[in-house]
Amino acid sequence: MKIAAFALSLAVLGAAAPASALAAEPAQQQQLDPADMLNQAVALARAGRDEEARALFLAVRKMKVDYTLETTDGRWVYPADLARQGLRQLDRGELRAQSIAARD
């Protein structure tokens, strides 16, 4: 399963955390929505803004949450695991718009 398919189909696509929120203290980061952050990371990667996407994936990976998110294929996965998957895909260039379009 590709994270792009998952991230763009989470419950609500909303405004993700601004970059300044990534520098917030860990307690403040806990209030951020990892689903929104994953969505934004994928959108940034598709736009070729890899470093910003990486920063969001890393922030989600470091979050301490005790719940899972449902993927489009019905699995329940911890946000940190999805962030790790997103980082791997980002490193391989799999989240770029042209590579996603080529597979459709």
CSV table of N, CA and C in Angstrom, one decimal:
chain,number,residue,atom,x,y,z
A,1,MET,N,0.8,-1.2,0.0
A,1,MET,CA,0.0,0.0,0.0
A,1,MET,C,0.9,1.2,0.0
A,2,LYS,N,0.6,2.2,-0.8
A,2,LYS,CA,1.3,3.4,-0.9
A,2,LYS,C,0.8,4.4,0.0
A,3,ILE,N,1.6,5.2,0.7
A,3,ILE,CA,1.2,6.2,1.7
A,3,ILE,C,0.4,7.3,1.0
A,4,ALA,N,0.7,7.6,-0.3
A,4,ALA,CA,0.0,8.7,-0.9
A,4,ALA,C,-1.5,8.3,-1.0
A,5,ALA,N,-1.8,7.1,-1.4
A,5,ALA,CA,-3.2,6.7,-1.4
A,5,ALA,C,-3.8,6.8,-0.1
A,6,PHE,N,-3.1,6.4,0.9
A,6,PHE,CA,-3.7,6.4,2.3
A,6,PHE,C,-3.8,7.9,2.8
A,7,ALA,N,-2.8,8.6,2.7
A,7,ALA,CA,-2.8,9.9,3.3
A,7,ALA,C,-3.8,10.9,2.7
A,8,LEU,N,-4.0,10.8,1.4
A,8,LEU,CA,-5.0,11.6,0.8
A,8,LEU,C,-6.4,11.2,1.0
A,9,SER,N,-6.6,10.1,1.6
A,9,SER,CA,-8.0,9.6,1.8
A,9,SER,C,-8.3,9.6,3.3
A,10,LEU,N,-7.5,10.2,4.2
A,10,LEU,CA,-7.9,10.2,5.6
A,10,LEU,C,-9.1,11.0,5.8
A,11,ALA,N,-9.7,10.9,6.9
A,11,ALA,CA,-11.0,11.4,7.2
A,11,ALA,C,-11.2,12.8,6.7
A,12,VAL,N,-10.4,13.7,7.0
A,12,VAL,CA,-10.6,15.1,6.6
A,12,VAL,C,-9.3,15.7,6.1
A,13,LEU,N,-9.3,16.3,4.9
A,13,LEU,CA,-8.2,17.0,4.4
A,13,LEU,C,-8.3,18.4,4.9
A,14,GLY,N,-7.4,18.8,5.7
A,14,GLY,CA,-7.5,20.2,6.3
A,14,GLY,C,-6.1,20.8,6.2
A,15,ALA,N,-6.1,22.0,6.7
A,15,ALA,CA,-4.8,22.7,6.7
A,15,ALA,C,-3.9,22.0,7.7
A,16,ALA,N,-2.7,21.7,7.2
A,16,ALA,CA,-1.7,21.0,8.1
A,16,ALA,C,-1.0,22.1,9.0
A,17,ALA,N,-0.2,21.5,9.9
A,17,ALA,CA,0.5,22.4,10.8
A,17,ALA,C,1.5,23.3,10.0
A,18,PRO,N,1.5,24.6,10.3
A,18,PRO,CA,2.5,25.4,9.7
A,18,PRO,C,3.9,25.0,10.1
A,19,ALA,N,4.9,25.4,9.3
A,19,ALA,CA,6.3,25.0,9.6
A,19,ALA,C,6.7,25.4,11.0
A,20,SER,N,6.2,26.5,11.5
A,20,SER,CA,6.6,27.0,12.8
A,20,SER,C,6.1,26.1,13.9
A,21,ALA,N,5.0,25.3,13.6
A,21,ALA,CA,4.5,24.4,14.6
A,21,ALA,C,5.5,23.2,14.8
A,22,LEU,N,6.3,22.9,13.8
A,22,LEU,CA,7.2,21.8,13.9
A,22,LEU,C,8.3,22.1,14.9
A,23,ALA,N,8.6,23.4,15.2
A,23,ALA,CA,9.6,23.8,16.1
A,23,ALA,C,9.0,23.8,17.5
A,24,ALA,N,7.7,23.6,17.7
A,24,ALA,CA,7.1,23.6,19.0
A,24,ALA,C,7.6,22.6,19.9
A,25,GLU,N,7.4,22.8,21.2
A,25,GLU,CA,7.8,21.9,22.2
A,25,GLU,C,7.0,20.6,22.0
A,26,PRO,N,7.6,19.5,22.5
A,26,PRO,CA,6.9,18.2,22.3
A,26,PRO,C,5.4,18.2,22.8
A,27,ALA,N,5.1,18.8,23.9
A,27,ALA,CA,3.8,18.9,24.4
A,27,ALA,C,2.8,19.6,23.5
A,28,GLN,N,3.3,20.6,22.8
A,28,GLN,CA,2.5,21.4,21.8
A,28,GLN,C,2.4,20.5,20.6
A,29,GLN,N,3.4,19.8,20.2
A,29,GLN,CA,3.3,19.0,19.0
A,29,GLN,C,2.2,17.9,19.2
A,30,GLN,N,2.0,17.4,20.4
A,30,GLN,CA,1.1,16.4,20.7
A,30,GLN,C,-0.4,16.9,20.3
A,31,GLN,N,-0.6,18.2,20.3
A,31,GLN,CA,-1.9,18.7,19.9
A,31,GLN,C,-2.1,18.7,18.4
A,32,LEU,N,-1.1,18.6,17.6
A,32,LEU,CA,-1.2,18.6,16.2
A,32,LEU,C,-1.8,17.3,15.7
A,33,ASP,N,-2.5,17.3,14.6
A,33,ASP,CA,-3.1,16.1,14.1
A,33,ASP,C,-2.2,15.4,13.1
A,34,PRO,N,-1.7,14.2,13.5
A,34,PRO,CA,-0.8,13.5,12.6
A,34,PRO,C,-1.4,13.2,11.3
A,35,ALA,N,-2.7,13.0,11.2
A,35,ALA,CA,-3.3,12.7,9.9
A,35,ALA,C,-3.1,13.9,9.0
A,36,ASP,N,-3.4,15.1,9.5
A,36,ASP,CA,-3.2,16.3,8.7
A,36,ASP,C,-1.8,16.5,8.3
A,37,MET,N,-0.9,16.2,9.2
A,37,MET,CA,0.5,16.4,8.9
A,37,MET,C,1.0,15.4,7.8
A,38,LEU,N,0.5,14.2,7.9
A,38,LEU,CA,0.8,13.2,6.8
A,38,LEU,C,0.3,13.6,5.5
A,39,ASN,N,-1.0,14.1,5.5
A,39,ASN,CA,-1.5,14.6,4.2
A,39,ASN,C,-0.7,15.7,3.7
A,40,GLN,N,-0.3,16.7,4.5
A,40,GLN,CA,0.5,17.8,4.0
A,40,GLN,C,1.8,17.4,3.5
A,41,ALA,N,2.4,16.4,4.2
A,41,ALA,CA,3.8,15.9,3.8
A,41,ALA,C,3.7,15.3,2.4
A,42,VAL,N,2.6,14.5,2.1
A,42,VAL,CA,2.4,13.9,0.8
A,42,VAL,C,2.2,15.0,-0.2
A,43,ALA,N,1.4,16.0,0.1
A,43,ALA,CA,1.2,17.1,-0.9
A,43,ALA,C,2.5,17.9,-1.2
A,44,LEU,N,3.3,18.1,-0.1
A,44,LEU,CA,4.5,18.8,-0.4
A,44,LEU,C,5.5,18.0,-1.2
A,45,ALA,N,5.5,16.7,-1.0
A,45,ALA,CA,6.4,15.8,-1.8
A,45,ALA,C,5.9,15.8,-3.2
A,46,ARG,N,4.6,15.7,-3.4
A,46,ARG,CA,4.1,15.8,-4.8
A,46,ARG,C,4.5,17.1,-5.5
A,47,ALA,N,4.6,18.1,-4.7
A,47,ALA,CA,5.0,19.5,-5.3
A,47,ALA,C,6.5,19.6,-5.4
A,48,GLY,N,7.2,18.6,-5.1
A,48,GLY,CA,8.7,18.6,-5.2
A,48,GLY,C,9.4,19.3,-4.0
A,49,ARG,N,8.6,19.6,-2.9
A,49,ARG,CA,9.2,20.3,-1.8
A,49,ARG,C,9.6,19.2,-0.7
A,50,ASP,N,10.6,18.4,-1.1
A,50,ASP,CA,11.0,17.2,-0.3
A,50,ASP,C,11.4,17.5,1.1
A,51,GLU,N,12.2,18.6,1.2
A,51,GLU,CA,12.7,18.9,2.6
A,51,GLU,C,11.6,19.3,3.6
A,52,GLU,N,10.6,20.0,3.1
A,52,GLU,CA,9.5,20.3,3.9
A,52,GLU,C,8.7,19.1,4.2
A,53,ALA,N,8.5,18.2,3.2
A,53,ALA,CA,7.8,17.0,3.4
A,53,ALA,C,8.5,16.1,4.5
A,54,ARG,N,9.9,16.1,4.3
A,54,ARG,CA,10.7,15.3,5.2
A,54,ARG,C,10.5,15.8,6.7
A,55,ALA,N,10.5,17.1,6.8
A,55,ALA,CA,10.3,17.7,8.2
A,55,ALA,C,9.0,17.2,8.8
A,56,LEU,N,8.0,17.2,8.0
A,56,LEU,CA,6.7,16.8,8.6
A,56,LEU,C,6.6,15.3,8.9
A,57,PHE,N,7.2,14.5,8.0
A,57,PHE,CA,7.3,13.0,8.3
A,57,PHE,C,8.1,12.8,9.5
A,58,LEU,N,9.2,13.5,9.7
A,58,LEU,CA,10.0,13.3,10.9
A,58,LEU,C,9.3,13.8,12.2
A,59,ALA,N,8.5,14.8,12.1
A,59,ALA,CA,7.7,15.3,13.2
A,59,ALA,C,6.7,14.3,13.6
A,60,VAL,N,6.0,13.7,12.6
A,60,VAL,CA,5.0,12.7,13.0
A,60,VAL,C,5.7,11.5,13.5
A,61,ARG,N,6.8,11.1,13.0
A,61,ARG,CA,7.5,9.9,13.5
A,61,ARG,C,7.9,10.1,15.0
A,62,LYS,N,8.2,11.3,15.4
A,62,LYS,CA,8.6,11.5,16.8
A,62,LYS,C,7.4,11.7,17.7
A,63,MET,N,6.2,11.9,17.2
A,63,MET,CA,5.0,12.1,18.1
A,63,MET,C,4.7,10.9,18.9
A,64,LYS,N,4.3,11.1,20.1
A,64,LYS,CA,3.9,10.0,21.0
A,64,LYS,C,2.4,10.0,21.0
A,65,VAL,N,1.8,9.1,20.2
A,65,VAL,CA,0.4,8.9,20.2
A,65,VAL,C,0.0,7.5,20.5
A,66,ASP,N,-1.1,7.3,21.1
A,66,ASP,CA,-1.5,5.9,21.5
A,66,ASP,C,-2.7,5.4,20.7
A,67,TYR,N,-2.8,5.9,19.5
A,67,TYR,CA,-3.9,5.5,18.6
A,67,TYR,C,-3.4,5.2,17.2
A,68,THR,N,-4.3,4.5,16.4
A,68,THR,CA,-3.9,4.2,15.0
A,68,THR,C,-4.8,5.0,14.1
A,69,LEU,N,-4.4,5.0,12.8
A,69,LEU,CA,-5.2,5.6,11.8
A,69,LEU,C,-5.6,4.5,10.8
A,70,GLU,N,-6.8,4.6,10.3
A,70,GLU,CA,-7.3,3.6,9.3
A,70,GLU,C,-6.8,3.9,7.9
A,71,THR,N,-6.2,2.9,7.3
A,71,THR,CA,-5.8,3.1,5.9
A,71,THR,C,-6.9,2.8,4.9
A,72,THR,N,-6.7,3.1,3.7
A,72,THR,CA,-7.8,2.9,2.7
A,72,THR,C,-8.1,1.4,2.5
A,73,ASP,N,-7.1,0.6,2.8
A,73,ASP,CA,-7.3,-0.9,2.7
A,73,ASP,C,-7.8,-1.5,4.0
A,74,GLY,N,-8.2,-0.7,5.0
A,74,GLY,CA,-8.9,-1.2,6.2
A,74,GLY,C,-7.9,-1.5,7.3
A,75,ARG,N,-6.6,-1.3,7.1
A,75,ARG,CA,-5.7,-1.6,8.2
A,75,ARG,C,-5.6,-0.5,9.1
A,76,TRP,N,-5.3,-0.7,10.4
A,76,TRP,CA,-5.1,0.3,11.4
A,76,TRP,C,-3.6,0.4,11.7
A,77,VAL,N,-3.0,1.6,11.5
A,77,VAL,CA,-1.5,1.7,11.6
A,77,VAL,C,-1.2,2.9,12.4
A,78,TYR,N,-0.2,2.8,13.2
A,78,TYR,CA,0.3,3.9,14.0
A,78,TYR,C,0.9,5.0,13.1
A,79,PRO,N,0.6,6.3,13.4
A,79,PRO,CA,1.1,7.4,12.6
A,79,PRO,C,2.6,7.3,12.4
A,80,ALA,N,3.4,7.0,13.4
A,80,ALA,CA,4.8,6.9,13.3
A,80,ALA,C,5.2,5.9,12.2
A,81,ASP,N,4.5,4.8,12.2
A,81,ASP,CA,4.8,3.8,11.1
A,81,ASP,C,4.5,4.3,9.7
A,82,LEU,N,3.4,5.0,9.6
A,82,LEU,CA,3.1,5.6,8.3
A,82,LEU,C,4.1,6.7,7.9
A,83,ALA,N,4.6,7.4,8.9
A,83,ALA,CA,5.7,8.4,8.7
A,83,ALA,C,6.9,7.8,8.2
A,84,ARG,N,7.3,6.7,8.8
A,84,ARG,CA,8.5,5.9,8.4
A,84,ARG,C,8.3,5.4,6.9
A,85,GLN,N,7.2,4.9,6.6
A,85,GLN,CA,6.9,4.5,5.3
A,85,GLN,C,7.0,5.7,4.3
A,86,GLY,N,6.4,6.8,4.7
A,86,GLY,CA,6.5,8.0,3.9
A,86,GLY,C,7.9,8.5,3.6
A,87,LEU,N,8.8,8.4,4.6
A,87,LEU,CA,10.2,8.7,4.5
A,87,LEU,C,10.9,7.8,3.5
A,88,ARG,N,10.6,6.5,3.6
A,88,ARG,CA,11.2,5.6,2.6
A,88,ARG,C,10.7,5.9,1.2
A,89,GLN,N,9.4,6.2,1.0
A,89,GLN,CA,8.9,6.5,-0.3
A,89,GLN,C,9.5,7.8,-0.8
A,90,LEU,N,9.7,8.8,0.1
A,90,LEU,CA,10.2,10.0,-0.3
A,90,LEU,C,11.7,9.8,-0.7
A,91,ASP,N,12.4,9.0,0.0
A,91,ASP,CA,13.8,8.7,-0.4
A,91,ASP,C,13.9,8.1,-1.8
A,92,ARG,N,12.9,7.2,-2.1
A,92,ARG,CA,12.9,6.5,-3.4
A,92,ARG,C,12.3,7.4,-4.5
A,93,GLY,N,11.8,8.5,-4.2
A,93,GLY,CA,11.1,9.4,-5.2
A,93,GLY,C,9.7,8.9,-5.6
A,94,GLU,N,9.1,8.1,-4.8
A,94,GLU,CA,7.8,7.5,-5.1
A,94,GLU,C,6.6,8.5,-4.8
A,95,LEU,N,6.9,9.6,-4.2
A,95,LEU,CA,5.8,10.5,-3.9
A,95,LEU,C,5.7,11.7,-4.8
A,96,ARG,N,6.6,11.7,-5.8
A,96,ARG,CA,6.5,12.8,-6.8
A,96,ARG,C,5.3,12.6,-7.7
A,97,ALA,N,4.7,13.8,-8.1
A,97,ALA,CA,3.5,13.7,-8.9
A,97,ALA,C,3.6,12.9,-10.1
A,98,GLN,N,4.8,13.1,-10.8
A,98,GLN,CA,4.9,12.3,-12.1
A,98,GLN,C,5.0,10.8,-11.9
A,99,SER,N,5.6,10.4,-10.7
A,99,SER,CA,5.8,8.9,-10.5
A,99,SER,C,4.4,8.4,-10.1
A,100,ILE,N,3.6,9.1,-9.4
A,100,ILE,CA,2.3,8.7,-9.0
A,100,ILE,C,1.4,8.6,-10.3
A,101,ALA,N,1.4,9.6,-11.1
A,101,ALA,CA,0.6,9.6,-12.3
A,101,ALA,C,1.0,8.5,-13.3
A,102,ALA,N,2.3,8.1,-13.3
A,102,ALA,CA,2.7,7.1,-14.2
A,102,ALA,C,2.2,5.7,-13.8
A,103,ARG,N,1.8,5.5,-12.5
A,103,ARG,CA,1.3,4.3,-12.1
A,103,ARG,C,-0.2,4.2,-12.2
A,104,ASP,N,-0.9,5.3,-12.4
A,104,ASP,CA,-2.4,5.2,-12.4
A,104,ASP,C,-2.9,4.6,-13.7
